[in-house]
Short mmCIF file of C-alpha atoms and ligand atoms in Angstrom, two decimals:
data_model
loop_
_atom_site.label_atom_id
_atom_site.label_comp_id
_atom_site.label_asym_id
_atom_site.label_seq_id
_atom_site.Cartn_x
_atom_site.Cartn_y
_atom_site.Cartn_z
CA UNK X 45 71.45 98.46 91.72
CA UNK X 46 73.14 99.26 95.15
CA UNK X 47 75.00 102.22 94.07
CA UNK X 48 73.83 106.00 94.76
CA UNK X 49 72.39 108.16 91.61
CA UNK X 50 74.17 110.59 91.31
CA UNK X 51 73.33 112.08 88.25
CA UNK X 52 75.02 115.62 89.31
CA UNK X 53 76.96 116.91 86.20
CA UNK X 54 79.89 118.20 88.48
CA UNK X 55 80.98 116.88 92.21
CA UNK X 56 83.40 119.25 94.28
CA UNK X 57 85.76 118.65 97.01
CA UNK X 58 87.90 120.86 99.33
CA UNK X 59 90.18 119.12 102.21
CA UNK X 60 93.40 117.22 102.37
CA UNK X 61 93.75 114.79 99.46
CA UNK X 62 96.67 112.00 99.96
CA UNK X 63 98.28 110.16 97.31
CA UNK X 64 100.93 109.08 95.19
CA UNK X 65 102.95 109.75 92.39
CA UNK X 66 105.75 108.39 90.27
CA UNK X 67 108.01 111.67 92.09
CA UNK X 68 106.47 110.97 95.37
CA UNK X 69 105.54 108.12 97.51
CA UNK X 70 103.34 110.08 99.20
CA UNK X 71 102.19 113.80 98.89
CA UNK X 72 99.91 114.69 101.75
CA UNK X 73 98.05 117.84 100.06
CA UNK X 74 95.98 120.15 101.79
CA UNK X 75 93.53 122.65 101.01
CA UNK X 76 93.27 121.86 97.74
CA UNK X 77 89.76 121.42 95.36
CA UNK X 78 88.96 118.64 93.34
CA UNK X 79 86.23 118.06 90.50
CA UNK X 80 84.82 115.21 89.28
CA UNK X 81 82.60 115.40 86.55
CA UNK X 82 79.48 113.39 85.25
CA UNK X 83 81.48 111.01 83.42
CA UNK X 84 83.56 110.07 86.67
CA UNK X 85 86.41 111.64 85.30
CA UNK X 86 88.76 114.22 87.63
CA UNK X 87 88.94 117.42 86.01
CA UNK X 88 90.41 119.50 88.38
CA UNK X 89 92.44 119.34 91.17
CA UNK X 90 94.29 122.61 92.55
CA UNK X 91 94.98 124.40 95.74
CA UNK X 92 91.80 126.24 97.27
CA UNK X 93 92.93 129.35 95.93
CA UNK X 94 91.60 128.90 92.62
CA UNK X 95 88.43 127.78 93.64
CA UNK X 96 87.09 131.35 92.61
CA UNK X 97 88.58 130.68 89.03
CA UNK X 98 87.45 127.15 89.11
CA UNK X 99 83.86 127.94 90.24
CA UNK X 100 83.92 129.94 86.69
CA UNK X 101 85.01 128.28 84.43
CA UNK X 102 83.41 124.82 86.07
CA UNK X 103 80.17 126.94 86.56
CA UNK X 104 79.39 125.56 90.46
CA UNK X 105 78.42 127.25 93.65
CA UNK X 106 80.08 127.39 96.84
CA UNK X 107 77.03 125.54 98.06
CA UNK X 108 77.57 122.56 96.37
CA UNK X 109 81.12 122.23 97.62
CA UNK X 110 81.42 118.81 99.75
CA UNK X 111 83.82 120.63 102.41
CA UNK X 112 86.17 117.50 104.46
CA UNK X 113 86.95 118.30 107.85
CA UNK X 114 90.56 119.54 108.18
CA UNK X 115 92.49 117.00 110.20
CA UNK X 116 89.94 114.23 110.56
CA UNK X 117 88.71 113.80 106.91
CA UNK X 118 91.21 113.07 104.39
CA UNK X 119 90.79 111.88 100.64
CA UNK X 120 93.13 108.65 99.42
CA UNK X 121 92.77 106.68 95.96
CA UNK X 122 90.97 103.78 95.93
CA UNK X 123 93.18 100.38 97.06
CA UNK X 124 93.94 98.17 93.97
CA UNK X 125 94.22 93.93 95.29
CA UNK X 126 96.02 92.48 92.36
CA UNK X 127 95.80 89.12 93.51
CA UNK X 128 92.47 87.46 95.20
CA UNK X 129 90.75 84.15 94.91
CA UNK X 130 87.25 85.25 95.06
CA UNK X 131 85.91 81.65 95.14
CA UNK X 132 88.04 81.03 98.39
CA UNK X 133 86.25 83.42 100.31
CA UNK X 134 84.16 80.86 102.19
CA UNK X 135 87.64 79.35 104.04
CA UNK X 136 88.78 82.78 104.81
CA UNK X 137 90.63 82.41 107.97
CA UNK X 138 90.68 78.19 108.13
CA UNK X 139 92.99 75.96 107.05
CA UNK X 140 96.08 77.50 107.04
CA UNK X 141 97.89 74.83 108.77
CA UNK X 142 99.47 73.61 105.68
CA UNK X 143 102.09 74.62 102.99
CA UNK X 144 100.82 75.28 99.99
CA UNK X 145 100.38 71.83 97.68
CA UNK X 146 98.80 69.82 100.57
CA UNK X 147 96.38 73.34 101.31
CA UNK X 148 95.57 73.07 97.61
CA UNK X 149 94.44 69.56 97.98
CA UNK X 150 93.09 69.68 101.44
CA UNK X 151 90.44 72.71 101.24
CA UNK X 152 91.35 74.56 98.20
CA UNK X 153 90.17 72.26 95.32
CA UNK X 154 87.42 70.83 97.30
CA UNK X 155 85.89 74.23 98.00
CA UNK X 156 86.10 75.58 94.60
CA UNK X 157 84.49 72.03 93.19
CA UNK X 158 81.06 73.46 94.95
CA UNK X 159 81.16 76.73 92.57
CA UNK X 160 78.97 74.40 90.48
CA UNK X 161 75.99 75.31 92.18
CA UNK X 162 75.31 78.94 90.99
CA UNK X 163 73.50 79.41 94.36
CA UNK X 164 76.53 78.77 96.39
CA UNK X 165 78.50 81.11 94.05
CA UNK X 166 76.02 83.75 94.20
CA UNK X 167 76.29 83.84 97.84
CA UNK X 168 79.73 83.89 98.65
CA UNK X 169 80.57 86.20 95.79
CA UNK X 170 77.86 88.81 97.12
CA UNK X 171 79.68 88.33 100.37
CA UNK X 172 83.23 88.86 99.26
CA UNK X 173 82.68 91.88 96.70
CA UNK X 174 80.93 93.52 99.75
CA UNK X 175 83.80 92.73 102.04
CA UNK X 176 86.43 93.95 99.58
CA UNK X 177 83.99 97.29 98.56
CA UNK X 178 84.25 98.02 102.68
CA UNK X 179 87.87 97.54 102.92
CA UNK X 180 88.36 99.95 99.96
CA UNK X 181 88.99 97.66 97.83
CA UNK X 182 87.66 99.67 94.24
CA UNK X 183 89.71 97.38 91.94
CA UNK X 184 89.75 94.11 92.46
CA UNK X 185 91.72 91.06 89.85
CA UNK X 186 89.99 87.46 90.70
CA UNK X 187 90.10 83.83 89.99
CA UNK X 188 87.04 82.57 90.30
CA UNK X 189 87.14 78.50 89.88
CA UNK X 190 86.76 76.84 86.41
CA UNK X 191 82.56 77.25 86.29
CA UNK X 192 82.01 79.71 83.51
CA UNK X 193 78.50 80.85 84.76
CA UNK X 194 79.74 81.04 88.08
CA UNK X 195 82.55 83.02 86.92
CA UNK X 196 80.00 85.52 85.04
CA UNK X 197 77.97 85.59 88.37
CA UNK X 198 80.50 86.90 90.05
CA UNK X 199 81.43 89.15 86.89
CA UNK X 200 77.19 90.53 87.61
CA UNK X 201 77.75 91.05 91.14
CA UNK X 202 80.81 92.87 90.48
CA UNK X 203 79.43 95.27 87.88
CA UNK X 204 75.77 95.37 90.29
CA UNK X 205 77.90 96.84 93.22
CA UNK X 206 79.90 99.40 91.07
CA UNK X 207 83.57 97.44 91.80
CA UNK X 208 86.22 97.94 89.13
CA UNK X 209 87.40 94.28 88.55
CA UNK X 210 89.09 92.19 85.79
CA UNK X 211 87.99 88.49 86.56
CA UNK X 212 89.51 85.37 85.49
CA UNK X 213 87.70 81.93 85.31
CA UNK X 214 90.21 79.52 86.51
CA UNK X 215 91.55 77.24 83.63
CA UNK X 216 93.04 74.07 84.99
CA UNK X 217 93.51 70.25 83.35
CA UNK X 218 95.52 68.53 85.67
CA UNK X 219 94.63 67.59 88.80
CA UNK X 220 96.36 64.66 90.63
CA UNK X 221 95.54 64.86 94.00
CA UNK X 222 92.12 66.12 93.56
CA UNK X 223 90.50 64.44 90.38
CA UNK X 224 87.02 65.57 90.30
CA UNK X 225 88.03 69.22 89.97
CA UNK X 226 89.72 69.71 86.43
CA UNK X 227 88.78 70.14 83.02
CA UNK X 228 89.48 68.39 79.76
CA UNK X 229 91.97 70.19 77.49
CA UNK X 230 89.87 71.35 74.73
CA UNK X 231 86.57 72.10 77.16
CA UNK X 232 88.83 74.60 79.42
CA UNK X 233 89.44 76.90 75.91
CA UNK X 234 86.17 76.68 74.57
CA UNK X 235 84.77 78.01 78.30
CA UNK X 236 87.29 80.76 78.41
CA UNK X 237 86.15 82.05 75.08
CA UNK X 238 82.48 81.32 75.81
CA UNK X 239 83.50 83.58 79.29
CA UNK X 240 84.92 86.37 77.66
CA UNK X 241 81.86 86.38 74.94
CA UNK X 242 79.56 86.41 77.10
CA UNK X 243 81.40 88.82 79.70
CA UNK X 244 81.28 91.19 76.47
CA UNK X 245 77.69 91.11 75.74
CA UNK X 246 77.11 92.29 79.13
CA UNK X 247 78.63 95.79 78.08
CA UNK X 248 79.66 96.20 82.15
CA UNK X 249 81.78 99.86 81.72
CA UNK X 250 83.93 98.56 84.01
CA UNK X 251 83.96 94.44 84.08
CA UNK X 252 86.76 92.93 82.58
CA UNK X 253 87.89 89.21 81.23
CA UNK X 254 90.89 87.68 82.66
CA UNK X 255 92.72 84.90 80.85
CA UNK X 256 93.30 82.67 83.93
CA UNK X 257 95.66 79.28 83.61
CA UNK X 258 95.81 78.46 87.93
CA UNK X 259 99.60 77.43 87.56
CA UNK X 260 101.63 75.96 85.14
CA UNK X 261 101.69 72.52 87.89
CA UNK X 262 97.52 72.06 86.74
CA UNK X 263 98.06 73.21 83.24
CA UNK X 264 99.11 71.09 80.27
CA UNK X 265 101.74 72.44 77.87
CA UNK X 266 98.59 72.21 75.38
CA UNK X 267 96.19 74.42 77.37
CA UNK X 268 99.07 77.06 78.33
CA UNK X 269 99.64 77.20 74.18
CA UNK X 270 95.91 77.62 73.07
CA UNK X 271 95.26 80.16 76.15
CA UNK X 272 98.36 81.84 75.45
CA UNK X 273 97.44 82.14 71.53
CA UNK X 274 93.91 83.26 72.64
CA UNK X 275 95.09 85.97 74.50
CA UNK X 276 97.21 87.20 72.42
CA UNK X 277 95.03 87.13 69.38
CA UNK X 278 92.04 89.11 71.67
CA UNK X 279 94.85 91.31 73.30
CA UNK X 280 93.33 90.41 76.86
CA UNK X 281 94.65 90.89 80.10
CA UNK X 282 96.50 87.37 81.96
CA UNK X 283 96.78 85.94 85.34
CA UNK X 284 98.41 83.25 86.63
CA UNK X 285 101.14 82.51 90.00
CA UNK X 286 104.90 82.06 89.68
CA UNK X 287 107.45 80.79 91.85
CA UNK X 288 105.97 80.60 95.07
CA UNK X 289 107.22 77.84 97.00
CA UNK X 290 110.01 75.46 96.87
CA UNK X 291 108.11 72.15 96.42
CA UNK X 292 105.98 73.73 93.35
CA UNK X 293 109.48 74.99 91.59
CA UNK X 294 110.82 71.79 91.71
CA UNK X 295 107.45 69.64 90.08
CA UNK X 296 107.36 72.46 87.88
CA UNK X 297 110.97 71.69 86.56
CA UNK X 298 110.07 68.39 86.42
CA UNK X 299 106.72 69.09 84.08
CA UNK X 300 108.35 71.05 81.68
CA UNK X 301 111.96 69.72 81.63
CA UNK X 302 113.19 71.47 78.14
CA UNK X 303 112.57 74.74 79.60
CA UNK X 304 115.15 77.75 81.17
CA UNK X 305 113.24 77.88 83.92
CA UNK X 306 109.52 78.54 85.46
CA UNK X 307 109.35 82.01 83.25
CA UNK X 308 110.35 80.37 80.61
CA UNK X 309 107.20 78.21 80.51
CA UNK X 310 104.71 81.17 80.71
CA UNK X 311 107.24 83.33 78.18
CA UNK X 312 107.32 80.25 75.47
CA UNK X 313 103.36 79.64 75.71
CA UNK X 314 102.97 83.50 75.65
CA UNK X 315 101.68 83.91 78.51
CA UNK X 316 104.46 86.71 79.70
CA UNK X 317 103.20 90.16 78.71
CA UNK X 318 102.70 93.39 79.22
CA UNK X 319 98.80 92.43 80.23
CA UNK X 320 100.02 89.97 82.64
CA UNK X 321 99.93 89.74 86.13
CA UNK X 322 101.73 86.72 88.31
CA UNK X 323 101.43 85.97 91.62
CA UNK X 324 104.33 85.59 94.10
CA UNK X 325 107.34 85.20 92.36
CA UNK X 326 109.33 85.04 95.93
CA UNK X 327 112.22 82.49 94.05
CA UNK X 328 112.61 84.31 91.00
CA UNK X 329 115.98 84.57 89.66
CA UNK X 330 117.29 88.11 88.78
CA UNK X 331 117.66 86.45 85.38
CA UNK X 332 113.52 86.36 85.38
CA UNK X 333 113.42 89.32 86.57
CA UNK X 334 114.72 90.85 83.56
CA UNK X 335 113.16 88.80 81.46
CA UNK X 336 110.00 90.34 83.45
CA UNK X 337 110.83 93.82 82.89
CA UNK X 338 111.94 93.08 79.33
CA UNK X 339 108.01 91.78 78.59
CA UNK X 340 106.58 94.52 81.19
CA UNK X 341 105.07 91.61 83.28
CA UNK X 342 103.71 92.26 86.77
CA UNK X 343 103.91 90.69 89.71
CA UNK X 344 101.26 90.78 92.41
CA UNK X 345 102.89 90.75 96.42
CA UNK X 346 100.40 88.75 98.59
CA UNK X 347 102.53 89.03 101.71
CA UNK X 348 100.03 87.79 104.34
CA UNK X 349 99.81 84.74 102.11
CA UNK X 350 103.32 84.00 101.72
CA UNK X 351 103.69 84.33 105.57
CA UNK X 352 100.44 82.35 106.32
CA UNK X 353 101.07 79.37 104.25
CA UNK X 354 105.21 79.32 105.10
CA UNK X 355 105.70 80.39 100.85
CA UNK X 356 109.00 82.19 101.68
CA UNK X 357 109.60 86.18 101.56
CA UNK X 358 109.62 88.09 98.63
CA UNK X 359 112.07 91.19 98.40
CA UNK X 360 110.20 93.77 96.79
CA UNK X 361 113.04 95.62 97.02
CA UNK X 362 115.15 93.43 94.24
CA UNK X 363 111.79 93.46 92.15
CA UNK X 364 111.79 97.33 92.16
CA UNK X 365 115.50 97.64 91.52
CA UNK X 366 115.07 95.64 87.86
CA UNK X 367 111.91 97.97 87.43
CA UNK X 368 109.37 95.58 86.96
CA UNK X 369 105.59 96.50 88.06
CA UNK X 370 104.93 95.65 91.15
CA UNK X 371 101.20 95.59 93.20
CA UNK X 372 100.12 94.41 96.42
CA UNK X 373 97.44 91.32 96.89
CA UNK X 374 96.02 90.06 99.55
CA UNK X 375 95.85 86.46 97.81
CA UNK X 376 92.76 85.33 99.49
CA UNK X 377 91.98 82.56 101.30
CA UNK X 378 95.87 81.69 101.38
CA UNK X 379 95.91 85.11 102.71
CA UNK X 380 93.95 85.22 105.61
CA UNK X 381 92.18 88.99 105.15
CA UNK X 382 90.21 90.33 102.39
CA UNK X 383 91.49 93.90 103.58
CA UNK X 384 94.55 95.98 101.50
CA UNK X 385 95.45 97.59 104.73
CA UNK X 386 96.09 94.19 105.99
CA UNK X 387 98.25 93.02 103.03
CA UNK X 388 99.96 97.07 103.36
CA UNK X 389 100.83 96.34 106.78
CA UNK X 390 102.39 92.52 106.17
CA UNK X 391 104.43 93.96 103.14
CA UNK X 392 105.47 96.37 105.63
CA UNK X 393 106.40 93.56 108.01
CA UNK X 394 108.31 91.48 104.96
CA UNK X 395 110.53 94.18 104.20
CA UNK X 396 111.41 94.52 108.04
CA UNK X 397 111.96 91.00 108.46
CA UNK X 398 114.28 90.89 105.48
CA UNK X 399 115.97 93.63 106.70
CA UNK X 400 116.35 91.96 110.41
CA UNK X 401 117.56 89.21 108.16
CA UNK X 402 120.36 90.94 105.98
CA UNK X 403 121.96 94.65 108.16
CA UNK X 404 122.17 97.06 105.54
CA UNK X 405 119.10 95.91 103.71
CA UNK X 406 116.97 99.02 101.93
CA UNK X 407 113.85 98.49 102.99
CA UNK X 408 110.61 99.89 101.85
CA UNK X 409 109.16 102.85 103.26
CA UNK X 410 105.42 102.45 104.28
CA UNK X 411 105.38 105.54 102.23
CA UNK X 412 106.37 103.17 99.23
CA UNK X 413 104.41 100.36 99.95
CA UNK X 414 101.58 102.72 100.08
CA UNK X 415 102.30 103.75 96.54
CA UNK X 416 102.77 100.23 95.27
CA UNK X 417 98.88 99.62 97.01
CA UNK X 418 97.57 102.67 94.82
CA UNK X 419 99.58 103.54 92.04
CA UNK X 420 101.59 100.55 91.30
CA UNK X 421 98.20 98.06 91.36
CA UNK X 422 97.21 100.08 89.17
CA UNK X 423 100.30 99.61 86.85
CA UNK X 424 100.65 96.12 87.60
CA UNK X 425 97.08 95.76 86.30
CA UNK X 426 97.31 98.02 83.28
CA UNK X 427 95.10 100.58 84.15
CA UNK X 428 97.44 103.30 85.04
CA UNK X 429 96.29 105.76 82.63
CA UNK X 430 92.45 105.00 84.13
CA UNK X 431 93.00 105.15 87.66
CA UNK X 432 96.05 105.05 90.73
CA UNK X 433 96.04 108.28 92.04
CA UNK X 434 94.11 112.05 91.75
CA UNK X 435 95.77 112.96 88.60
CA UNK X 436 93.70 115.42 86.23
CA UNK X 437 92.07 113.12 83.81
CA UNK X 438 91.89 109.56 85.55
CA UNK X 439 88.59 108.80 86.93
CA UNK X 440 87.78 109.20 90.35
CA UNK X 441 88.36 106.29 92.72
CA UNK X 442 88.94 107.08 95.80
CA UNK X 443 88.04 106.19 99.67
CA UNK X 444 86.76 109.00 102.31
CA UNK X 445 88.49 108.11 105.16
CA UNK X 446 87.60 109.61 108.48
CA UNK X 447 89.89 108.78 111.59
CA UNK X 448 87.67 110.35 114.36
CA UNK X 449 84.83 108.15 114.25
CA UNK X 450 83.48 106.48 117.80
CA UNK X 451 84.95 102.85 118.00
CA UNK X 452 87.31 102.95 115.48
CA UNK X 453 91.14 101.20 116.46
CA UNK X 454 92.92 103.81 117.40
CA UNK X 455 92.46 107.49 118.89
CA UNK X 456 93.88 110.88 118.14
CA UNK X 457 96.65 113.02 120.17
CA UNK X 458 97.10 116.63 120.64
CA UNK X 459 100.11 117.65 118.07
CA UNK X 460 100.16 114.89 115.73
CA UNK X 461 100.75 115.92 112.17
CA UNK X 462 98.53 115.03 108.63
CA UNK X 463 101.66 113.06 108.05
CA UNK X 464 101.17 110.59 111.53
CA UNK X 465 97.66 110.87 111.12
CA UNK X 466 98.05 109.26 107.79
CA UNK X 467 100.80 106.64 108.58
CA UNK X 468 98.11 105.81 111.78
CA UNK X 469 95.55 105.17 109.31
CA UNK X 470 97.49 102.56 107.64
CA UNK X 471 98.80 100.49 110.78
CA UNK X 472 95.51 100.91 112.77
CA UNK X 473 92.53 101.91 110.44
CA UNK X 474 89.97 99.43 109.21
CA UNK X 475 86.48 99.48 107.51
CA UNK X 476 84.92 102.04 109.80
CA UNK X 477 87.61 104.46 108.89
CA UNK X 478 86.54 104.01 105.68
CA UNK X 479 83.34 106.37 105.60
CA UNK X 480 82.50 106.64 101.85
CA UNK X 481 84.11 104.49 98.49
CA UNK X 482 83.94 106.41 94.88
CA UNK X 483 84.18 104.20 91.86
CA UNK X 484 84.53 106.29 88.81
CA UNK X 485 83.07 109.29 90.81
CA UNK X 486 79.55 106.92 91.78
CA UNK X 487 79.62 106.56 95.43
CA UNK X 488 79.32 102.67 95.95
CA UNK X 489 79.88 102.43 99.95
CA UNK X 490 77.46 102.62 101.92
CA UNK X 491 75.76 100.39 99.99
CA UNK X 492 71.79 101.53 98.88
CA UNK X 493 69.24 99.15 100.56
CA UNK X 494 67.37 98.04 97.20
N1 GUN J 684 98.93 78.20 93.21
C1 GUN J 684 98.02 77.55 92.47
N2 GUN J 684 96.77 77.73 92.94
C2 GUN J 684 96.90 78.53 94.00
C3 GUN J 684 95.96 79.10 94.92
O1 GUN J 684 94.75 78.90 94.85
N3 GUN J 684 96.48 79.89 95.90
C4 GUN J 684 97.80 80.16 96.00
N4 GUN J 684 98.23 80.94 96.98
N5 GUN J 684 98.70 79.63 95.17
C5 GUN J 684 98.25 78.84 94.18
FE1 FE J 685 96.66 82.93 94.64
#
């Protein structure tokens, strides 16, 4: 296994802790203690003052405190991608000369097609769940392709490296444009279940089973029905994407003719629910919208990948205002980095555009879009009451971020406050910033050599 032992019964912090709640897009709290105990779970986190109290009733010794250093070390919540192909990982950065259809046929399909060969998978899926793990990355929600042991490979190397992940092998029967990489109706069920079995025999504490139709374009009304059924008869979490281009709405409308429109489809196959996540969803109508926060679906933002392959621009803004969930994804390979800071700092430059766009516009703080990288991933995925932010009782993910390490991006000045130090971590930080990752309290970055 590559993650520490840390079979401590009680792990204590004191330093500046920065996070999120549903009050406040960002609270930037120093001098304060935190405990995490052998279970992973937080279960305390107060000012310094009552460390005395704490040390009591806790029974630890000042000794055993892990003390940050004030002004360079700084606690945040682990980052929570909603939205990443894992499988596409190998044309990270290539490709993205096209819109999104012709990308599909062009790279996409034929990369995926190799996921066959479980040595291929095994090596690119290593790669990308240590890529993600560096970036901060603690939860993670992937397609894989439509190879069910491939999927579960992934699903081992996931659960080996102590990432929180929901994974989704990719269910798909139509495929026009690239025929050798599809599935028969009945097959792409049957795999999904045998996934999910075999995903639960595994017992991974922290692995779970996606239901994963790619769109409704490469998805029969047949499949969408049986996956939507299975879902809801196992109560298991879905993924799929939603309105992201122009071209796609239109052969959408054209597939499924007798429907409202393209939430319509998902809603009437039940694939719209309070366990689902979409990705995109830049032309939805504020009539979806409600029908989204009527069904407490999610959508994922993957802003570098509607920029990168010329999608369109979602406004976050509008998505907020009919209070439906709402995470960040960096949408990988259409998205051209496997890093959340990355996909932070091109939702920060979506909102700015829009607002460039249309004077008066109310766009998103970085504070916010910080919070919708945290907390609302968290929501968007479900697991709100697990993880998000430091509250008492969630377990503790979390990155150790440290801005005065040699090399790093970007340098400190005399009289800057926590608060620029923090907003200067998001716009200039990267991976060597990011000194230590906590899933569940287990330190899983740096990785163990075994
Ligand atoms: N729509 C259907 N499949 C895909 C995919 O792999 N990436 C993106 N960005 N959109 C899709
Ligand atoms: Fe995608």
């Amino acid at each position: 296994s590559k993650q520490g032992s840390q079979e401590r019964s009680l792990q204590v912090f004191t330093g500046t802790f920065v996070h999120s709640t549903q009050v406040s897009p960002v609270q930037i709290l120093n001098d304060h203690i935190l405990g995490v105990d052998k279970n992973g779970k937080i279960v305390f986190f107060e000012a310094s003052d009552k460390e005395e109290k704490l040390s009591e009733t806790w029974h630890f010794n000042k000794k055993d405190i892990r003390v940050l250093q004030p002004m360079k070390e700084f606690f945040i919540p682990g980052l929570v991608d909603t939205h990443i192909h894992a499988s596409q990982y190998s044309n990270i950065g290539t490709g993205l000369d096209l819109t999104l259809l012709p990308w599909l046929t062009k790279y996409t399909f034929p990369v995926e097609a190799k996921y066959k060969d479980l040595k291929f998978a095994e090596d690119i899926y290593t790669k990308v769940v240590e890529r993600t793990l560096k970036n901060g990355t603690t939860t993670a929600c992937y397609f894989a392709t439509i190879h069910t042991d491939a999927s579960l490979k992934l699903c081992d190397i996931v659960d080996n490296y102590g990432q929180r992940a929901l994974v989704g092998k990719v269910c798909m029967d139509i495929n026009d444009t690239f025929h050798k990489y599809k599935e028969e109706t009945s097959h792409s069920l049957e795999e999904t279940q045998r996934f999910v079995t075999e995903l639960a025999k595994r017992k991974y504490p922290r692995v779970k089973p996606i239901v994963t139709p790619r769109f409704a374009a490469s998805c029969s009304s047949e499949l969408l029905k049986q996956l939507g059924l299975f879902a809801k008869h196992n109560n298991l979490h879905i993924q799929s994407h939603i309105s992201e281009t122009r071209p796609e709405l239109e052969i959408t409308k054209r597939l499924f003719e007798k429907y409202e429109n393209y939430t319509d489809v998902y809603y009437q196959h039940n694939l719209l629910t309070d366990k689902t996540v979409m990705a995109h969803g830049v032309y939805l109508s504020d009539e979806e919208l409600k029908v989204f926060h009527r069904e407490g679906a999610a959508i994922s933002h993957c802003p570098n990948s509607n920029i990168s392959l010329c999608s369109g621009l979602l406004d976050m803004r509008n998505v907020l205002k009919h209070q439906v969930k709402v995470g960040l994804g960096t949408d990988v390979s259409g998205g051209y980095s496997a890093s959340m800071l990355d996909a932070i700092r091109r939702a920060i430059d979506t909102t700015k555009i829009l607002s460039v766009q249309s004077p008066g516009y109310e766009k998103l703080s970085y504070k916010e879009i910080f919070r919708i990288a945290t907390l609302g991933g968290s929501q968007a995925l479900g697991l709100d009451k697990l993880i998000g932010n430091f509250e008492v009782g969630k377990e503790f993910d979390a990155l150790l971020i440290n801005v005065d390490v040699p090399n790093s991006a970007f340098e400190m000045f005399p009289g800057e406050t926590n608060e620029d130090i923090f907003q200067k971590f998001l716009l200039l930080g990267d991976d060597r910033n990011i000194e230590e990752v906590y899933v569940a309290g287990k330190q899983v970055v740096p990785f163990l050599e075994s």
